[in-house]
Coordinates of C-alpha atoms and ligand atoms in Angstrom, one line a residue:
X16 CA 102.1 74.7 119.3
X17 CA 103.3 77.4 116.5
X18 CA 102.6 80.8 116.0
X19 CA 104.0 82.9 112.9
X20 CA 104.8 86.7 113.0
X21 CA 105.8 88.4 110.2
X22 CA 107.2 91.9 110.5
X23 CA 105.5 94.3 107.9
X24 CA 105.6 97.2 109.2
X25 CA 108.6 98.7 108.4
X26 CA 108.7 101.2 105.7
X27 CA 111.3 100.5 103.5
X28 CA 113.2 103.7 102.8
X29 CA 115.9 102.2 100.8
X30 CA 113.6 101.3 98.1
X31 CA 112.8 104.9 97.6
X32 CA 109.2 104.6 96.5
X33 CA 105.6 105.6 97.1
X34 CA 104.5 101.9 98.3
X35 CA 104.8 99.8 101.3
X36 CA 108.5 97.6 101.0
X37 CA 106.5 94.3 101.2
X38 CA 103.6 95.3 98.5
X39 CA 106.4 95.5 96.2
X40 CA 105.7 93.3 93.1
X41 CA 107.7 90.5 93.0
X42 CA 107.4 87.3 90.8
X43 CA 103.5 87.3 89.9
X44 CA 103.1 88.6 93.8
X45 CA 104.6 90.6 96.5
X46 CA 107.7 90.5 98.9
X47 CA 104.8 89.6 101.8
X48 CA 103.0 87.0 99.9
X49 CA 106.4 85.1 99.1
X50 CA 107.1 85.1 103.1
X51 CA 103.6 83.6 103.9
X52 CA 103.3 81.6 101.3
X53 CA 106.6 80.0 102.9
X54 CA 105.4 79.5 106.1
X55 CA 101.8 77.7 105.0
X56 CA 103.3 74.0 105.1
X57 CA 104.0 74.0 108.7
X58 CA 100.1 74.5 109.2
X59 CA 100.8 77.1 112.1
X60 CA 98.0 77.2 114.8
X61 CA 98.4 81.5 114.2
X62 CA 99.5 83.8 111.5
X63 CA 99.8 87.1 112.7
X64 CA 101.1 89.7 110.6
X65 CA 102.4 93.7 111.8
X66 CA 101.2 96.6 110.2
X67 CA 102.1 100.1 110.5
X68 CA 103.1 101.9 107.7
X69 CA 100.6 102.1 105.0
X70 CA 98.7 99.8 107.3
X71 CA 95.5 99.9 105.3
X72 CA 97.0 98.8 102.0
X73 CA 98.9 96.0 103.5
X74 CA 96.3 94.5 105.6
X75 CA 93.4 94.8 102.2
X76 CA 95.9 93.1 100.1
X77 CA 97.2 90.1 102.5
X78 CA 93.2 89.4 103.5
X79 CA 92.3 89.1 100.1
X80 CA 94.9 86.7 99.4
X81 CA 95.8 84.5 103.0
X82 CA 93.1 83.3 105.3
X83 CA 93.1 83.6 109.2
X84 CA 96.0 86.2 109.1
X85 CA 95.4 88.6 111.8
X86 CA 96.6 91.8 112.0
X87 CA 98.9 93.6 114.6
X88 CA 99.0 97.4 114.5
X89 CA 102.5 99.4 114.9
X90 CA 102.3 103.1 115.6
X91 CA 104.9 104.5 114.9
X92 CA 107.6 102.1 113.8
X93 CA 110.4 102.2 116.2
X94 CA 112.5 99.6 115.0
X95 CA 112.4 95.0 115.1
X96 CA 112.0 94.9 118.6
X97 CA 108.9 97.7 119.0
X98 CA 107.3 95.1 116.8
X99 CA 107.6 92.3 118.3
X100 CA 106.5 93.9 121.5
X101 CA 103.2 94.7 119.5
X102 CA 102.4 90.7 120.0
X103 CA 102.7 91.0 123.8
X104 CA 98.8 91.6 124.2
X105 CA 97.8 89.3 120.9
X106 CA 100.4 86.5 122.7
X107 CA 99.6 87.1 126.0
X108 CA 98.1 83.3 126.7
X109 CA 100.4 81.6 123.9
X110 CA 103.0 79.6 125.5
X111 CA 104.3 77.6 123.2
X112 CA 106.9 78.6 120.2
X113 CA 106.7 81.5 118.0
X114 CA 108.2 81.8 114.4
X115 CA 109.4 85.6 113.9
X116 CA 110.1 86.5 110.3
X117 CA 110.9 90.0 108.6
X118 CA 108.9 90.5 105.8
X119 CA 111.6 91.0 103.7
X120 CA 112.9 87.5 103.2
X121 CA 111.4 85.9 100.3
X122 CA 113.6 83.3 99.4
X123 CA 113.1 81.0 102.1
X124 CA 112.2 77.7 101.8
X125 CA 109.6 75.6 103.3
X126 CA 112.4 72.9 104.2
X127 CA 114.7 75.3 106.0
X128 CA 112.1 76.8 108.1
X129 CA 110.8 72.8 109.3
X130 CA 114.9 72.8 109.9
X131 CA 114.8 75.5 112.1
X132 CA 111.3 75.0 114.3
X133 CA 113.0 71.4 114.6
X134 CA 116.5 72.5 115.5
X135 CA 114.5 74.8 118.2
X136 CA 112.4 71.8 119.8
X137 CA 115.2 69.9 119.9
X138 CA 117.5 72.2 121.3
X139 CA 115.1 73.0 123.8
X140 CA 117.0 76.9 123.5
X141 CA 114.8 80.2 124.5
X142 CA 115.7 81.0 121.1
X143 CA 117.6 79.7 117.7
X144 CA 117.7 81.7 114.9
X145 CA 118.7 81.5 111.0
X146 CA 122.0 82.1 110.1
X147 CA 124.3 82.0 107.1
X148 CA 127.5 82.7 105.8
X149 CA 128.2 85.1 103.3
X150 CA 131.3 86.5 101.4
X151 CA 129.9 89.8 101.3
X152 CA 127.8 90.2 104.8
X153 CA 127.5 94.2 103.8
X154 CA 124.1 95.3 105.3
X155 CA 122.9 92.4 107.9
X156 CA 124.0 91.6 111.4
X157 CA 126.5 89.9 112.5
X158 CA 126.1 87.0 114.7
X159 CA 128.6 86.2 116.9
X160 CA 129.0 82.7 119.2
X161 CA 131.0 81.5 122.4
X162 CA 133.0 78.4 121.7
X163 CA 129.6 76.5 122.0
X164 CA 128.2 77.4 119.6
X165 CA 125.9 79.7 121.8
X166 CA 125.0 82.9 120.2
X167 CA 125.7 85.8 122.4
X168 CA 125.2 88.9 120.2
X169 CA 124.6 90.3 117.0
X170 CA 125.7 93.6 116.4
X171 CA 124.0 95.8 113.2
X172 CA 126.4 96.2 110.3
X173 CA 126.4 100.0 110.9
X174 CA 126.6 99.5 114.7
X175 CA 130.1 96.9 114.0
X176 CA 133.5 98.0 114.9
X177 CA 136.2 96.9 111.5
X178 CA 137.0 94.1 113.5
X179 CA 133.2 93.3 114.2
X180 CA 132.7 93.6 110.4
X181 CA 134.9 91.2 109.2
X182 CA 132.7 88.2 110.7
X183 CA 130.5 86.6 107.7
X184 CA 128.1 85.0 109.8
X185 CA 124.9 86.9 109.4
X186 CA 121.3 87.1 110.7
X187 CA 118.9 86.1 108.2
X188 CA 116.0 87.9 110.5
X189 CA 114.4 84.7 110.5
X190 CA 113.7 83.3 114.4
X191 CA 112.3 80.5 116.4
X192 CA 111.5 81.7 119.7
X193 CA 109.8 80.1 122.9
X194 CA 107.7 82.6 123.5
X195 CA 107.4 83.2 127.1
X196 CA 111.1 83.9 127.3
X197 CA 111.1 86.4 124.8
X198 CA 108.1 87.7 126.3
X199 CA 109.6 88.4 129.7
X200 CA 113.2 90.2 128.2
X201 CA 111.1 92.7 125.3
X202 CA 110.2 95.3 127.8
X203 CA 113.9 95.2 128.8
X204 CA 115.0 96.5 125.1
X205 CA 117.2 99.7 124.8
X206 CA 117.2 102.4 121.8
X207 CA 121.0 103.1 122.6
X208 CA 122.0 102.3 119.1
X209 CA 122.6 104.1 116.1
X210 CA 119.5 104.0 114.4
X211 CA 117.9 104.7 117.6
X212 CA 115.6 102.1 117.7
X213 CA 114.2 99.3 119.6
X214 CA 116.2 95.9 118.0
X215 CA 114.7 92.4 117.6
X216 CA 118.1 91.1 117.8
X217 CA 118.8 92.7 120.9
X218 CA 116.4 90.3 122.9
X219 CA 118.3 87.6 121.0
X220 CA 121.4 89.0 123.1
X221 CA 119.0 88.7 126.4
X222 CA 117.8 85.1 125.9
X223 CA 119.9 81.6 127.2
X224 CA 120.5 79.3 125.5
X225 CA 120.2 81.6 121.8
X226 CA 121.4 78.8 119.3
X227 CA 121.6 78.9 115.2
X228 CA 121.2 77.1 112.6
X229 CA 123.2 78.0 109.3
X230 CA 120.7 77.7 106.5
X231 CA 122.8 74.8 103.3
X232 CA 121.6 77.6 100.3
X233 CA 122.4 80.9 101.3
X234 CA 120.7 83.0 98.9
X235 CA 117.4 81.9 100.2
X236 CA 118.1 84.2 103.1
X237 CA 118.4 87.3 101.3
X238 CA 116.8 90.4 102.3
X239 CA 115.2 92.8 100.1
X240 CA 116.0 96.8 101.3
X241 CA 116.6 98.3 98.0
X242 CA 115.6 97.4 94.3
X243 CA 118.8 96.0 93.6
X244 CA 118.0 93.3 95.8
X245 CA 114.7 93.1 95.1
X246 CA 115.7 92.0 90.9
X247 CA 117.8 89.9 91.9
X248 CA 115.5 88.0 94.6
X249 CA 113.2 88.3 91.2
X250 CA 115.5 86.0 89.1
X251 CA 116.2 83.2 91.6
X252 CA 112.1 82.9 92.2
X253 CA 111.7 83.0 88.4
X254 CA 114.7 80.6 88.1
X255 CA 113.1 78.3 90.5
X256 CA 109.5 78.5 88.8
X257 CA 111.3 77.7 85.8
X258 CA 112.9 74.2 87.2
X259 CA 109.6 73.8 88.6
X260 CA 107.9 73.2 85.2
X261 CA 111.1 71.8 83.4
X262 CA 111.1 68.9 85.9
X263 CA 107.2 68.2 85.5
X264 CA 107.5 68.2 81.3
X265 CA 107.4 72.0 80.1
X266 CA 110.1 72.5 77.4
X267 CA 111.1 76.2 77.5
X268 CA 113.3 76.7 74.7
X269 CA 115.0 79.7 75.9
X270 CA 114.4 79.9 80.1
X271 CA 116.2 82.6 80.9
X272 CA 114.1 85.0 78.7
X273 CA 111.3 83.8 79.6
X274 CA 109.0 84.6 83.2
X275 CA 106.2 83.2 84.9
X276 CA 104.3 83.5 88.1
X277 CA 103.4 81.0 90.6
X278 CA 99.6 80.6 89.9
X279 CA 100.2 79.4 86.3
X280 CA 99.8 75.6 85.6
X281 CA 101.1 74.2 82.5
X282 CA 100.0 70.2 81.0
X283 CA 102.9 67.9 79.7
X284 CA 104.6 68.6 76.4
X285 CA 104.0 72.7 76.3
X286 CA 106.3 74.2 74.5
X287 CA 107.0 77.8 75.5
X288 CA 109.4 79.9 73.1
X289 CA 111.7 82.5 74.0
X290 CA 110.8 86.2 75.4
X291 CA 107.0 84.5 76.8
X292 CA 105.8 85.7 79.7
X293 CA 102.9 84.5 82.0
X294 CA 101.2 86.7 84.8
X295 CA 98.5 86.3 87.2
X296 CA 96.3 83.0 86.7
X297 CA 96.5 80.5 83.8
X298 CA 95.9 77.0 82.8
X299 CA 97.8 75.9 79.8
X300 CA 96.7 72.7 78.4
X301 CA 98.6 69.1 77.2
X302 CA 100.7 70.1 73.9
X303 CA 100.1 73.4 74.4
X304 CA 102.8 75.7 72.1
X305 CA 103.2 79.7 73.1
X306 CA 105.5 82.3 71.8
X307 CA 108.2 83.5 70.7
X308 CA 107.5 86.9 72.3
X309 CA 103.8 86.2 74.1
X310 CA 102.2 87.5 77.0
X311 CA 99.3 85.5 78.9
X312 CA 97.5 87.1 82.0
X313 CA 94.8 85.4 83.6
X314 CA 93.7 83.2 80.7
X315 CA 92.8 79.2 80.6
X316 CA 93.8 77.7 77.7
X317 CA 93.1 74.1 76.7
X318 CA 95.0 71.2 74.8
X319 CA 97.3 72.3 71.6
X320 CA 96.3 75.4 71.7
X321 CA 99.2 77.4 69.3
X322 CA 99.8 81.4 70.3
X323 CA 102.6 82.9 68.8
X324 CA 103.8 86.9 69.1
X325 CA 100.5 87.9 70.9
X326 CA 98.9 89.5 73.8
X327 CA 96.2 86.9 75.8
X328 CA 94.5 88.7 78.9
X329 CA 91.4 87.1 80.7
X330 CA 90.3 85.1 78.0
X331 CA 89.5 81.4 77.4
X332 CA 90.7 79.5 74.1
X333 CA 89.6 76.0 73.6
X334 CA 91.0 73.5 72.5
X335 CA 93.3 73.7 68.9
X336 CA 92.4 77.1 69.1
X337 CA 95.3 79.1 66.7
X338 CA 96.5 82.6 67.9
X339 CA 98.5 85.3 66.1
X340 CA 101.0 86.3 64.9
X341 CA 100.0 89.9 66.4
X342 CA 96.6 89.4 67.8
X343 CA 95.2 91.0 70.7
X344 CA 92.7 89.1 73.1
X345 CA 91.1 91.6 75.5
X346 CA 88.9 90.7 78.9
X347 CA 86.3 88.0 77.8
X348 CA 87.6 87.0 74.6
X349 CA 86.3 83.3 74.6
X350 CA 87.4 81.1 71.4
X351 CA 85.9 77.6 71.1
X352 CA 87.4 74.6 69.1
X353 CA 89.9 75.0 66.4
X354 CA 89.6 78.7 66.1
X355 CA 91.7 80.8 63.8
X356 CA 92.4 84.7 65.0
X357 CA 95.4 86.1 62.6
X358 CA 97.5 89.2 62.4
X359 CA 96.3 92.6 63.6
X360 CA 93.2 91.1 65.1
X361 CA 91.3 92.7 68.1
X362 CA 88.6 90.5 70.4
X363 CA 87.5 91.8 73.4
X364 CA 84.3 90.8 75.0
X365 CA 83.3 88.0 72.0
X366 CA 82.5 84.5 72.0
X367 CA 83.8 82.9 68.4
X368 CA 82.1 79.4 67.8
X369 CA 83.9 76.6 66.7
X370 CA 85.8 76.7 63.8
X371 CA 85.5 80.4 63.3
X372 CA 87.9 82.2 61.2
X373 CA 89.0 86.1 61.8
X374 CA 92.2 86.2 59.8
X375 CA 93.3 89.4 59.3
X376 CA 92.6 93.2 60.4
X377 CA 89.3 92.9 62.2
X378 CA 87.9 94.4 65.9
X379 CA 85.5 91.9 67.3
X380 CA 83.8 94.0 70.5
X381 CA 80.5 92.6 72.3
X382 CA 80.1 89.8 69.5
X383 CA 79.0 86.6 69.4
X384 CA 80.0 84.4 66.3
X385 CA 78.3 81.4 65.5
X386 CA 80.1 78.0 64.6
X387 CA 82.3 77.9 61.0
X388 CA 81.7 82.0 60.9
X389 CA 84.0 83.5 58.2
X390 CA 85.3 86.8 59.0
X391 CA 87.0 88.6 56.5
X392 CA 89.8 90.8 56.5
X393 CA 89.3 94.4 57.5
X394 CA 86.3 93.3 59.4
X395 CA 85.0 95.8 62.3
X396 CA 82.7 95.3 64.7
X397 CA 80.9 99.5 65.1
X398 CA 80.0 98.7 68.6
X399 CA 80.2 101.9 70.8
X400 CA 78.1 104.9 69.6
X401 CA 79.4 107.3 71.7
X402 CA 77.9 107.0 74.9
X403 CA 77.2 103.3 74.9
X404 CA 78.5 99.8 74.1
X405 CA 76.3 97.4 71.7
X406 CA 76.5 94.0 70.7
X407 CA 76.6 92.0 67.3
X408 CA 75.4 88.7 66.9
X409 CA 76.5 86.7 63.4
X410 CA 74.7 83.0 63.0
X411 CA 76.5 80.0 62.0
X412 CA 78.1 79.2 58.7
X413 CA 77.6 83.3 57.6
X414 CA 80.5 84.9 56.0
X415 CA 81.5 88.8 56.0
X416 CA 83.1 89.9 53.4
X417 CA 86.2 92.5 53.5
X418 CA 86.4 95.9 54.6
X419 CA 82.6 95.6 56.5
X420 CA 81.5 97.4 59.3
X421 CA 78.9 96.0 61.1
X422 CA 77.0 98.8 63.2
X423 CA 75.3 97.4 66.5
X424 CA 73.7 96.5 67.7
X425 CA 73.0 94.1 64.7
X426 CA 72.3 91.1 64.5
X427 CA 72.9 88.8 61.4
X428 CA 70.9 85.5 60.7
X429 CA 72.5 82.0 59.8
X430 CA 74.4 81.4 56.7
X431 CA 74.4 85.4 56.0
X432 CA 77.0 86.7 53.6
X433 CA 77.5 89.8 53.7
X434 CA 79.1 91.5 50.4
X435 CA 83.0 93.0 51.2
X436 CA 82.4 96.7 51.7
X437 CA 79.4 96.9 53.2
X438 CA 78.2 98.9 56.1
X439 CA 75.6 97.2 58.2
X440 CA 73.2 98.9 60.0
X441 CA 70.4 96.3 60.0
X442 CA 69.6 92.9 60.8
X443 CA 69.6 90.5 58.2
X444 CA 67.5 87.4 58.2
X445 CA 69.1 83.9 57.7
X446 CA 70.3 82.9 54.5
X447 CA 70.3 86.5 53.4
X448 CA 73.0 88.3 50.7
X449 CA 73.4 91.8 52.4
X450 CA 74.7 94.1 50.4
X451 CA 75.6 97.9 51.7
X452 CA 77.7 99.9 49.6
X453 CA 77.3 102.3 46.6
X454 CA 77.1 100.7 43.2
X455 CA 80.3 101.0 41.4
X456 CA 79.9 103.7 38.3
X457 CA 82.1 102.9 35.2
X458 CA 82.0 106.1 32.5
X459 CA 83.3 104.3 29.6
X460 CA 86.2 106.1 27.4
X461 CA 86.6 109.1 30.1
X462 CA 89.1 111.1 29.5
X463 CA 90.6 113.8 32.3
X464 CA 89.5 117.4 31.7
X465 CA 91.9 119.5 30.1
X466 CA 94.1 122.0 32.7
X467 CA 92.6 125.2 32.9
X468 CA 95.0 128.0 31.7
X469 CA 96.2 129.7 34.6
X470 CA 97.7 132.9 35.2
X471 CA 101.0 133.5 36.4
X472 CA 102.0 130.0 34.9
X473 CA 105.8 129.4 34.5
X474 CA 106.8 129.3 30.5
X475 CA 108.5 125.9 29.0
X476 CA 111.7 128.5 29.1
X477 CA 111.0 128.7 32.7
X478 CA 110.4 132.7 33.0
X479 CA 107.6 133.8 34.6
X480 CA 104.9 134.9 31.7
X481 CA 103.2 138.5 32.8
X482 CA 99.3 137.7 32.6
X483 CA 97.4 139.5 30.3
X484 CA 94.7 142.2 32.3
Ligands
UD1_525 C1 117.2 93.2 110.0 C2 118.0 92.7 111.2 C3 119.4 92.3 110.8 C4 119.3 91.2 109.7 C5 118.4 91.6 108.6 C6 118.1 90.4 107.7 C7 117.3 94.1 113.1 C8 117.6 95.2 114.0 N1 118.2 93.8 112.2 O1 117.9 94.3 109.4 O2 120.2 91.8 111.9 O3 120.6 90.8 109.3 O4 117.2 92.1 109.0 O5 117.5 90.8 106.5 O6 116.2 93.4 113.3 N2 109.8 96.4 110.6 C9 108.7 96.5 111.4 N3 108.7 97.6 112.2 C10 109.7 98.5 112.4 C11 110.9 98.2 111.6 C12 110.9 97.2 110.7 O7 107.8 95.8 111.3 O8 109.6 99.4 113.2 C13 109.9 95.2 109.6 C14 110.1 95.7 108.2 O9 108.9 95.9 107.5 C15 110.9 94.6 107.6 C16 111.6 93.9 108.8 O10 110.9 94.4 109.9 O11 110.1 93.6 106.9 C17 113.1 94.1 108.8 O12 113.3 95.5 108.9 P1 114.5 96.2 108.0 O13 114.5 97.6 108.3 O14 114.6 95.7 106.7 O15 115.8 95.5 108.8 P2 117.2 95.3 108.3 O16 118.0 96.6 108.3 O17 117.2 94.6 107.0
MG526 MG1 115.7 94.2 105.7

């Protein structure tokens, strides 16, 4: 049987910031999601997760994202080891073997942990834990190993002697325990370090047999403490999101400028140009072409569907829907078949009907647009009066001319035109020609008044002129 722990509770100094360390954003999610997410595939029978600082934040953001996590309170934080001993009560029946992870390593994957729960049960050790060897093993503990291969320490970088600190295998803070052993040595922990605090890896020290297991990739055992880290554990996830989709049939054009996040789901033959970014949810359909330079948050979008240098959030486009250059779709925007939105236009809240056609300049707010609707350029939606928000309703096959403002709410009837410059402030009935401006006044053979003759006026010799009293 297998129980996860993930340590959470820490808070994070070395990022220097107003957050919890494992809320931090981090490829379309956070440092914590990443670790849980890793652990999902080995179905284990518990997920438990420690809390402490910012407790409230971590715990309202992990339950609305992971089921059956429960929640282990640390108060204060006095180091790996304090919070481990936090499961002793939670544990106090579980006998079987317990996966410890800090919540700081997001690169692992899946694979490697199954390597290490198997190593573990095969081993039949109190203990194995992830290792790895690194050229630069600045920061983590060193593990250290009798000619067995036995762990027998691991000594904190800033707790290492020169000597101690030249050894490049490091802790990954990634362990397999059998939990009753490391049950009965945690009370036995000792602050008598220089950190002063209660070590996780000091119980590692207490256990026998303590194997390892070196991890094949060792990036994915980096730890995140400050934000370099933390950009750099950002590309590799990105770079591996990236493979993900060129393997299944997404051509990216330019990868490296380009990022996405792990709840986006492309179709075969998209086609995503440089500097595109997705974030949050999406659906991009078969054929499907976006950018250069696009963003798309939370949006579905169906087969060749064409964006290009726009903004997409929450909306829905259908399909052989045509985007931008420079359009905006807000919360809500929802575009049926084959429609056109062009430069500089604004939807927010709007369904368009098939075929609709809002080319240039317009704000479509609270609207609903009937099928083959013809929207014309400089076309603005008046929807909010001050105090509250209206909506417009144009029937099929109608046709606003330029420059028009249509004043909600309003609603306009089928096969309406209305005449370029109007401003609308009542319905008009189907078939209607509306017509709201001021009649254009022609004064034939005008001529400009002549200047009046001022005083004080310069002179062709440019001298000032003295006026006359
Ligand atoms: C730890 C290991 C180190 C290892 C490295 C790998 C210890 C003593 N050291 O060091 O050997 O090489 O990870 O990345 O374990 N936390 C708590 N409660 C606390 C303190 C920390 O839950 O009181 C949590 C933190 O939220 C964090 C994790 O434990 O997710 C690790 O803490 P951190 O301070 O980052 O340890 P490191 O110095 O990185
Ligand atoms: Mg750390």
């Amino acid at each position: 049987m297998l129980a996860v722990a993930i340590l959470a509770a820490g808070k994070g100094t070395r990022m220097r910031s107003a957050h919890p360390k494992v809320l931090q954003p981090l490829a379309g999610a956070t440092l914590v999601d990443w670790v849980l997410q890793s652990c999902e595939p080995l179905n284990p029978h518990r997920r438990l997760l420690v809390v402490g600082h910012q407790a409230e934040r971590v715990q309202q953001h992990v339950q609305h994202r992971h089921q059956q996590v429960e929640f282990v309170l640390q108060q204060p934080q006095r180091g790996t080891g304090h919070s481990v001993q936090q499961l002793l009560q939670p544990l106090a029946d579980f006998t079987g073997a317990l996966l410890v992870l800090n919540g700081d390593v997001p690169l692992l994957r899946n694979a490697t942990l199954r390597r290490l729960v198997d190593h573990h049960h095969r081993s039949g050790s109190a203990v194995t834990i992830l290792t790895a060897r690194l050229e630069d093993p600045r920061g983590y503990g060193r593990v250290f190993c009798d000619d067995r291969q036995r762990v027998t320490a691991i000594v904190e970088d800033r707790d290492c002697t020169d000597e101690q600190r030249r050894n490049g295998l490091i802790n990954a803070g990634v362990y397999c325990f059998h939990w009753p052993s490391v049950a009965a040595v945690l009370p036995r922990l000792k602050a008598d370090n220089q950190q002063g605090e209660l070590y996780l890896t000091d119980a590692v020290g207490l256990l026998n047999p303590a194997t390892q297991l070196t991890a094949e990739d060792a990036t994915e055992i980096s730890g995140v403490n400050d934000r370099g880290q933390l950009a750099a554990c950002e590309q590799v996830l990105q770079q591996r999101l990236r493979q993900q989709w060129l393997a299944a049939g997404v051509s990216f054009l330019d990868p490296a400028s380009c990022s996405l996040s792990p709840d986006t789901r492309f179709g075969r033959d998209v086609v995503v140009e440089p500097q595109t970014h997705f974030r949050g949810s999406n659906s991009i359909g078969d054929g499907c072409r976006i950018g250069p330079s696009t963003l798309i948050e939370d949006s579905q979008l169906e087969a060749e569907v064409e964006v290009t240098f726009s903004v997409v959030r929450q909306a829905r486009l259908a399909r052989g829907s045509i985007v931008g250059p420079f359009a905006h779709l807000r919360p809500g925007a929802v575009l049926e078949e084959r429609c056109k939105v062009g430069n500089f236009v604004e939807v927010k809240n709007s369904r368009l009907g098939a075929d609709v056609k809002a080319g240039h300049l317009s704000y479509l707010g609270d609207a609903r647009l009937g099928r083959g609707v013809n929207v014309g350029a400089g076309t603005i939606t008046a929807n909010f009066d001050g105090t509250g928000k209206h909506p417009t309703t144009i029937g099929e096959g109608s046709s606003i001319g330029a420059n028009s403002v249509l004043v909600a709410p309003v609603t306009l009837g089928r096969d309406v035109t209305v005449a370029a410059g109007s401003t609308i402030t009542k319905d008009v009935a189907d078939d209607g020609l509306a017509i709201a401006r001021c009649r254009q006044v022609e004064k034939k053979d005008w001529r400009k008044p002549a200047a009046p003759h001022r005083s004080g006026s310069v002179s062709e010799a440019g001298e000032k002129t003295k006026s006359s009293p």
